[in-house]
GROMACS .gro file of C-alpha atoms in nm:
model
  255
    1UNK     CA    1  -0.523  -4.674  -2.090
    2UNK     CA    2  -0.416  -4.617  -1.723
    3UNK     CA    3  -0.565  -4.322  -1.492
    4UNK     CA    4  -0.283  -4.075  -1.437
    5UNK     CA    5  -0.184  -4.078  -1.073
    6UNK     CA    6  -0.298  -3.777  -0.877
    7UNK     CA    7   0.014  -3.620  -0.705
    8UNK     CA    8   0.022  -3.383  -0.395
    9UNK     CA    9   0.172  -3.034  -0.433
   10UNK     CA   10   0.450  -2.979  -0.465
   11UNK     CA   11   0.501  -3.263  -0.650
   12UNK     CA   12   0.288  -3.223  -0.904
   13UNK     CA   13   0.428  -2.891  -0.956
   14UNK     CA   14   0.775  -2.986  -1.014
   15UNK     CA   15   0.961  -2.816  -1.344
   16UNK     CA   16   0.935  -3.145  -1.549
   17UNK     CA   17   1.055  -3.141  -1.947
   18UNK     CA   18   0.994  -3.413  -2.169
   19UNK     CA   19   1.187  -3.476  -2.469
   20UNK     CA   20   1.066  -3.627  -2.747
   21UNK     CA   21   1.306  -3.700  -3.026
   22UNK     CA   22   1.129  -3.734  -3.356
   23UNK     CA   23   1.161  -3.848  -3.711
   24UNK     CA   24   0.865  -3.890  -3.923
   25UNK     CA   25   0.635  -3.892  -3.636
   26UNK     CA   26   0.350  -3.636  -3.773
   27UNK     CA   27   0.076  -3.912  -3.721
   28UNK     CA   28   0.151  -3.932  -3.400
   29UNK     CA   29   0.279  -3.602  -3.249
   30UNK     CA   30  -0.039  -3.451  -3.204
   31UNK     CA   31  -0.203  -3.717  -3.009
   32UNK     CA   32   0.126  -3.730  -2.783
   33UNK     CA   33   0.081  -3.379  -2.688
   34UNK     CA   34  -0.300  -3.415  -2.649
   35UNK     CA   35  -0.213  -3.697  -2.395
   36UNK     CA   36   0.068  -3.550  -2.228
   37UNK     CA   37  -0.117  -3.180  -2.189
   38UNK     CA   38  -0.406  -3.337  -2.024
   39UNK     CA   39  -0.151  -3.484  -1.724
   40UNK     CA   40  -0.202  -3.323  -1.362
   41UNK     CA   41   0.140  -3.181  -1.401
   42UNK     CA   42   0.087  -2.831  -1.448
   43UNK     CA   43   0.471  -2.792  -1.480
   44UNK     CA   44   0.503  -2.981  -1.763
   45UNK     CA   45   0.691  -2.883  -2.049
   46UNK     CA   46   0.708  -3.076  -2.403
   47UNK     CA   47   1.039  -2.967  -2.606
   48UNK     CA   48   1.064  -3.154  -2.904
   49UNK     CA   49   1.364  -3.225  -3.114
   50UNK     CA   50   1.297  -3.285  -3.476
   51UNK     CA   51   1.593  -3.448  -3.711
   52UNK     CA   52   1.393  -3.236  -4.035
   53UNK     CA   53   1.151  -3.460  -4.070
   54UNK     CA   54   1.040  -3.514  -4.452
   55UNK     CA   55   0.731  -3.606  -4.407
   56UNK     CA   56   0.629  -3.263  -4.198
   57UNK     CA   57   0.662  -3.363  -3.844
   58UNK     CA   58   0.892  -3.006  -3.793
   59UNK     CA   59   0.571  -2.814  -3.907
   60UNK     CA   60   0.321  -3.045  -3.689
   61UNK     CA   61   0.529  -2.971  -3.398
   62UNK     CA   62   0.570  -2.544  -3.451
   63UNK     CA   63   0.176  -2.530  -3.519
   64UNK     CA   64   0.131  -2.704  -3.187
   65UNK     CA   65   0.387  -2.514  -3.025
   66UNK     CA   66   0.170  -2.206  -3.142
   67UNK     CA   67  -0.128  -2.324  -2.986
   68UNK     CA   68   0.072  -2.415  -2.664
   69UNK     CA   69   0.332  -2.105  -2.626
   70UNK     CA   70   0.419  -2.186  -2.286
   71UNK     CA   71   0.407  -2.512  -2.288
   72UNK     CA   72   0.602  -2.630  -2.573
   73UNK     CA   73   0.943  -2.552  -2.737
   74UNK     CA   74   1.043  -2.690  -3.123
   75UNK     CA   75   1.402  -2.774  -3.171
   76UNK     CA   76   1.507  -2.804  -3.535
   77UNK     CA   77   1.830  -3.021  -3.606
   78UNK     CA   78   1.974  -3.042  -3.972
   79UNK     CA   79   1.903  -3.383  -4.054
   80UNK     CA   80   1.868  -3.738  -3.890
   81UNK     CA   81   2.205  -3.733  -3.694
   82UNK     CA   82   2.117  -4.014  -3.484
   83UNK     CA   83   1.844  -4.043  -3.136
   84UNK     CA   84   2.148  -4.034  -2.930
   85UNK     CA   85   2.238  -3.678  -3.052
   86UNK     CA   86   1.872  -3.560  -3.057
   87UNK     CA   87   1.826  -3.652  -2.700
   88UNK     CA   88   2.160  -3.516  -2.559
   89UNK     CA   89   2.093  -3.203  -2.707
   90UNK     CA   90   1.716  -3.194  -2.609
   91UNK     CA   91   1.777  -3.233  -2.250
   92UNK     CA   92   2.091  -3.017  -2.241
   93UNK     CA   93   1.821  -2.729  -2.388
   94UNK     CA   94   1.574  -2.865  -2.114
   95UNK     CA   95   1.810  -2.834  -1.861
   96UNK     CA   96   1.912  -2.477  -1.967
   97UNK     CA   97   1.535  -2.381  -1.957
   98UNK     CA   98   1.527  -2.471  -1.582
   99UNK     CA   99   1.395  -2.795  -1.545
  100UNK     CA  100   1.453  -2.968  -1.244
  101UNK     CA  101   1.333  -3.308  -1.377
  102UNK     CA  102   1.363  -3.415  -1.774
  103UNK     CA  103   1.183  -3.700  -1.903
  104UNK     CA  104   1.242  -3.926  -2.219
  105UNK     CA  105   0.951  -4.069  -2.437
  106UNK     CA  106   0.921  -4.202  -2.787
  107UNK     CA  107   0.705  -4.040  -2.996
  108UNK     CA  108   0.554  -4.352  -3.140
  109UNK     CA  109   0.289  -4.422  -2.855
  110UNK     CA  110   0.431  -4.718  -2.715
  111UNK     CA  111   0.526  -4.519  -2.378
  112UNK     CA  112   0.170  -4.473  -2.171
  113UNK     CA  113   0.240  -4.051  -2.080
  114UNK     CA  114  -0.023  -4.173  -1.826
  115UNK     CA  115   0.255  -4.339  -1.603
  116UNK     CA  116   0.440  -4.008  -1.596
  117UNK     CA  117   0.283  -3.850  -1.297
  118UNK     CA  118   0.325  -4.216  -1.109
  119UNK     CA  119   0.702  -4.223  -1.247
  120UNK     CA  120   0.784  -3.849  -1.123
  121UNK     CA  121   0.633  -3.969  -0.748
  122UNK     CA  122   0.828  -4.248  -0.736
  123UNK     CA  123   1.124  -4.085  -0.870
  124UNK     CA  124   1.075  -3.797  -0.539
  125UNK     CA  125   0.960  -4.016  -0.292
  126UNK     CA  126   1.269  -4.251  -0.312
  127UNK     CA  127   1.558  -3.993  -0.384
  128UNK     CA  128   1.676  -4.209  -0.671
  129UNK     CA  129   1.836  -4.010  -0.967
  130UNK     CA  130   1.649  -4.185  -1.253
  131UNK     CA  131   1.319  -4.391  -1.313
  132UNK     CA  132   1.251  -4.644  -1.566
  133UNK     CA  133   0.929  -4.730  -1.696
  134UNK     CA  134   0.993  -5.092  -1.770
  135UNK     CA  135   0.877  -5.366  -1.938
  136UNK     CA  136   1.085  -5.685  -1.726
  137UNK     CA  137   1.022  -5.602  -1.406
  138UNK     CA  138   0.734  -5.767  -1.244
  139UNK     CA  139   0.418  -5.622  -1.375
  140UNK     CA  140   0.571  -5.480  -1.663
  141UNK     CA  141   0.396  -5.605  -2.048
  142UNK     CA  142   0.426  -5.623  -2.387
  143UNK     CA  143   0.224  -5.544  -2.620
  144UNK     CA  144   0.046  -5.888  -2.795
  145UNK     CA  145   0.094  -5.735  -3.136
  146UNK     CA  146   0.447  -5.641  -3.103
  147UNK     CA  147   0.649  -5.883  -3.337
  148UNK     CA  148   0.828  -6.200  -3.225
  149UNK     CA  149   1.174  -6.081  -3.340
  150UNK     CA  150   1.134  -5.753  -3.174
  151UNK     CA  151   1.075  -5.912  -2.810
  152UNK     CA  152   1.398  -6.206  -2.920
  153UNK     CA  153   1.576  -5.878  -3.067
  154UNK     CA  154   1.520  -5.703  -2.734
  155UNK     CA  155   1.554  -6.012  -2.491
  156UNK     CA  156   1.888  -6.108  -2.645
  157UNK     CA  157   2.001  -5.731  -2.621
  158UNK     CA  158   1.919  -5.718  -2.257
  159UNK     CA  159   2.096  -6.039  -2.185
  160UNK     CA  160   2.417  -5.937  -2.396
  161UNK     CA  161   2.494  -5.612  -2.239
  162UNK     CA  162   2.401  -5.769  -1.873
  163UNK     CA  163   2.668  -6.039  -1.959
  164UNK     CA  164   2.948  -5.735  -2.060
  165UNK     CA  165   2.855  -5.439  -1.835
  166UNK     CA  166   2.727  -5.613  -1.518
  167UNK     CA  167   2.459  -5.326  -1.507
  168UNK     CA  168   2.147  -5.439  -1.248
  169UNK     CA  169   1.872  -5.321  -1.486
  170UNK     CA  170   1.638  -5.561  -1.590
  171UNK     CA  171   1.527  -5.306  -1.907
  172UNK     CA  172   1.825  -5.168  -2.008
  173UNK     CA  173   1.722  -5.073  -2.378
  174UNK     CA  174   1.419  -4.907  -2.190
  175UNK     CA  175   1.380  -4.532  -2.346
  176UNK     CA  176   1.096  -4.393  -2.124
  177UNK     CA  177   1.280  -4.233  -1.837
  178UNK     CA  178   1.255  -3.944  -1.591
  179UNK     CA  179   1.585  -3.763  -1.456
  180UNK     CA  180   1.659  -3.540  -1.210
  181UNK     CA  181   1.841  -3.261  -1.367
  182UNK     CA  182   2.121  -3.289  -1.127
  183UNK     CA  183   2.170  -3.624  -1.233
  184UNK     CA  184   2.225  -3.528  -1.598
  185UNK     CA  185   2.484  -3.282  -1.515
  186UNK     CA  186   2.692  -3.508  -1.307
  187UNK     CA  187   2.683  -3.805  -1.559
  188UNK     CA  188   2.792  -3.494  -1.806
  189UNK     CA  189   2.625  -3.524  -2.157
  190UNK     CA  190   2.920  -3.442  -2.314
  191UNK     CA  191   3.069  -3.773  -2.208
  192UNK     CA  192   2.806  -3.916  -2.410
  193UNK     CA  193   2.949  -4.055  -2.716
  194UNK     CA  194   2.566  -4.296  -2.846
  195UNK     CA  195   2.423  -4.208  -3.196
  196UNK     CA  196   2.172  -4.492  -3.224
  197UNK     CA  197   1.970  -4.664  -2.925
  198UNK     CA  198   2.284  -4.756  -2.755
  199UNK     CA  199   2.232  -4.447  -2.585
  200UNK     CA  200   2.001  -4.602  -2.340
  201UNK     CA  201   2.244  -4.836  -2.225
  202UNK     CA  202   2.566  -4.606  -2.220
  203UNK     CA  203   2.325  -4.370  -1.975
  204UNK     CA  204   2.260  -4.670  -1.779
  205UNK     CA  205   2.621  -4.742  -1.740
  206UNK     CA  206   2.755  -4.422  -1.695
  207UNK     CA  207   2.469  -4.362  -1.391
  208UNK     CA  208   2.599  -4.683  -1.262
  209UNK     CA  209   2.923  -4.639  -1.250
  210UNK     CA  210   2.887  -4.279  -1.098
  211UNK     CA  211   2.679  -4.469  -0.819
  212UNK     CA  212   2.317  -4.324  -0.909
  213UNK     CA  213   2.059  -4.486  -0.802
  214UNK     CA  214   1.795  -4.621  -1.038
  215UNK     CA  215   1.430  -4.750  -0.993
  216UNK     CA  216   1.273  -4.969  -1.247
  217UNK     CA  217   0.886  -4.957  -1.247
  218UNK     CA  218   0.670  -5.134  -1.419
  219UNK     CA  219   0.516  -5.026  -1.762
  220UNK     CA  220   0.303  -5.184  -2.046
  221UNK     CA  221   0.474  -5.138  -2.385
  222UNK     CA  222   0.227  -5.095  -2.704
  223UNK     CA  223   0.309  -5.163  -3.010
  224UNK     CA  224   0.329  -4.813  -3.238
  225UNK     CA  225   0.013  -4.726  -3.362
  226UNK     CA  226   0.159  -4.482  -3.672
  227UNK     CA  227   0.466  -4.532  -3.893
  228UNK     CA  228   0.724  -4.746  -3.894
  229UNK     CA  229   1.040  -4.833  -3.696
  230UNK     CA  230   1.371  -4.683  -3.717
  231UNK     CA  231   1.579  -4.938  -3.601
  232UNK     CA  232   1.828  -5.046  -3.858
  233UNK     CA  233   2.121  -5.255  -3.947
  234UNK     CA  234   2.414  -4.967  -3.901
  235UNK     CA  235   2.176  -4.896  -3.563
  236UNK     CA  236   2.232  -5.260  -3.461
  237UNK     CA  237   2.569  -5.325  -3.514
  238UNK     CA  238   2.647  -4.996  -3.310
  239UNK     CA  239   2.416  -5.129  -3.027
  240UNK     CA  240   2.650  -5.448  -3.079
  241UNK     CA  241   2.963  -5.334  -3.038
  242UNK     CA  242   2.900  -5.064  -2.794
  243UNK     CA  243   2.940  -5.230  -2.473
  244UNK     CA  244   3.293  -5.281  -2.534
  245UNK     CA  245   3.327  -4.940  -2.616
  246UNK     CA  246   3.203  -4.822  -2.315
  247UNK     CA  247   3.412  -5.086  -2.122
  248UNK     CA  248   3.667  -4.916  -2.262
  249UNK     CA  249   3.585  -4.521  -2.242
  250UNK     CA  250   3.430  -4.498  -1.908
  251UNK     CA  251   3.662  -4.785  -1.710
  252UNK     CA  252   3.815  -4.527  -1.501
  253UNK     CA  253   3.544  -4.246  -1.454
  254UNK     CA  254   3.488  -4.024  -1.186
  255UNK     CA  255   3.289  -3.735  -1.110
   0.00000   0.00000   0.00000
């Protein structure tokens, strides 16, 4: 585990929201929140956006939420709707709330909250609009255990929507992400049309196309330690043919 960087005020003290969209993620909620509580961000928010969970994860999160009143919100949707819809309407809440930075983090583990207070630096110090914790940039990892299809799955995906979108992001499937909040509202996240994990790359594009600027930085990715994945065949063949979509949609956009 990495040692959170220590960041000078104001910095540290920045409004920062992460959202975490879950789905049968009540194994590992709590120790998320343990994690990302013990940060040196004293501005840190958690709002969580649970898609009704069956297995509980909607009750994890409100019991925590009761132990942390100030520090984390509970969102409950109606059902699984998609992680495209749970984060659009997670960091349209955060940015509501006030937050002048919103981050994006899978609740599965396999985002180090550690790198968060060395993301949020990085994303000041530079004026870029968003920050990527990567795994292809050099320095980034994968985890050893994580399975051979997943890295070809996520390799090919990479190289796919590179070949249609000419984006410049080495990780463009990457979900662990900090914003600036003014960011958010000029890409407009009611342009955002993504249910499944396409909605990383359709941010990417849009930012790109509205000329943000965007920082990769180097991350190791761990294999989930609780569960199992979500990713499935309707999710794929969205992710497939979204890049023409979005070719399509946003040719012409302006802010």
């Amino acid at each position: 585990m990495i040692k959170p960087v220590q960041l000078p005020s104001p910095w540290r003290d920045a409004r920062l929201t992460v959202v975490v969209p879950t789905y049968n993620e009540a194994g590992n909620l709590p120790t998320l929140v343990e994690r990302l509580l013990a940060l040196p961000l004293p501005g840190l928010r958690i709002l969580v956006a649970d898609d009704n969970s069956p297995d509980g994860t909607g009750d994890v999160a409100d019991k925590l939420a009761i132990e942390h009143p100030d520090r984390i919100e509970v969102v409950h949707r109606a059902g699984k709707e998609g992680l495209g819809r749970a984060y659009v309407d997670g960091m349209t809440r955060a940015i509501e709330g006030g937050a002048e930075y919103v981050a994006q983090m899978d609740a599965d583990l396999s985002h180090p909250p550690e790198a968060l207070p060395g993301m949020l630096g990085a994303l000041v110090s530079t004026q870029a609009s968003v920050v990527i914790g990567s795994r292809y940039v050099p320095g980034g990892e994968l985890d050893e255990n994580w399975p051979l299809y997943r890295r070809a799955l996520s390799g090919w995906a990479n190289l796919y929507v590179h070949t249609l979108l000419r984006v410049r992001i080495r990780d463009l499937t990457a979900g662990f992400k900090i914003w600036k909040a003014d960011a958010l509202r000029d890409i407009d996240l009611n342009r955002v049309q993504s249910n499944g994990y396409s909605f990383q790359v359709e941010m990417h594009y849009l930012a790109t196309k509205l000329g943000h600027t965007i920082l990769e930085v180097p991350i190791r990715f761990e294999e989930r330690r609780d569960g199992i994945s979500k990713m499935t065949t309707a999710t794929k063949v969205e992710s497939a043919l979204m890049p023409f979509r979005l070719r399509s949609k946003h040719r012409n956009i302006t802010r």
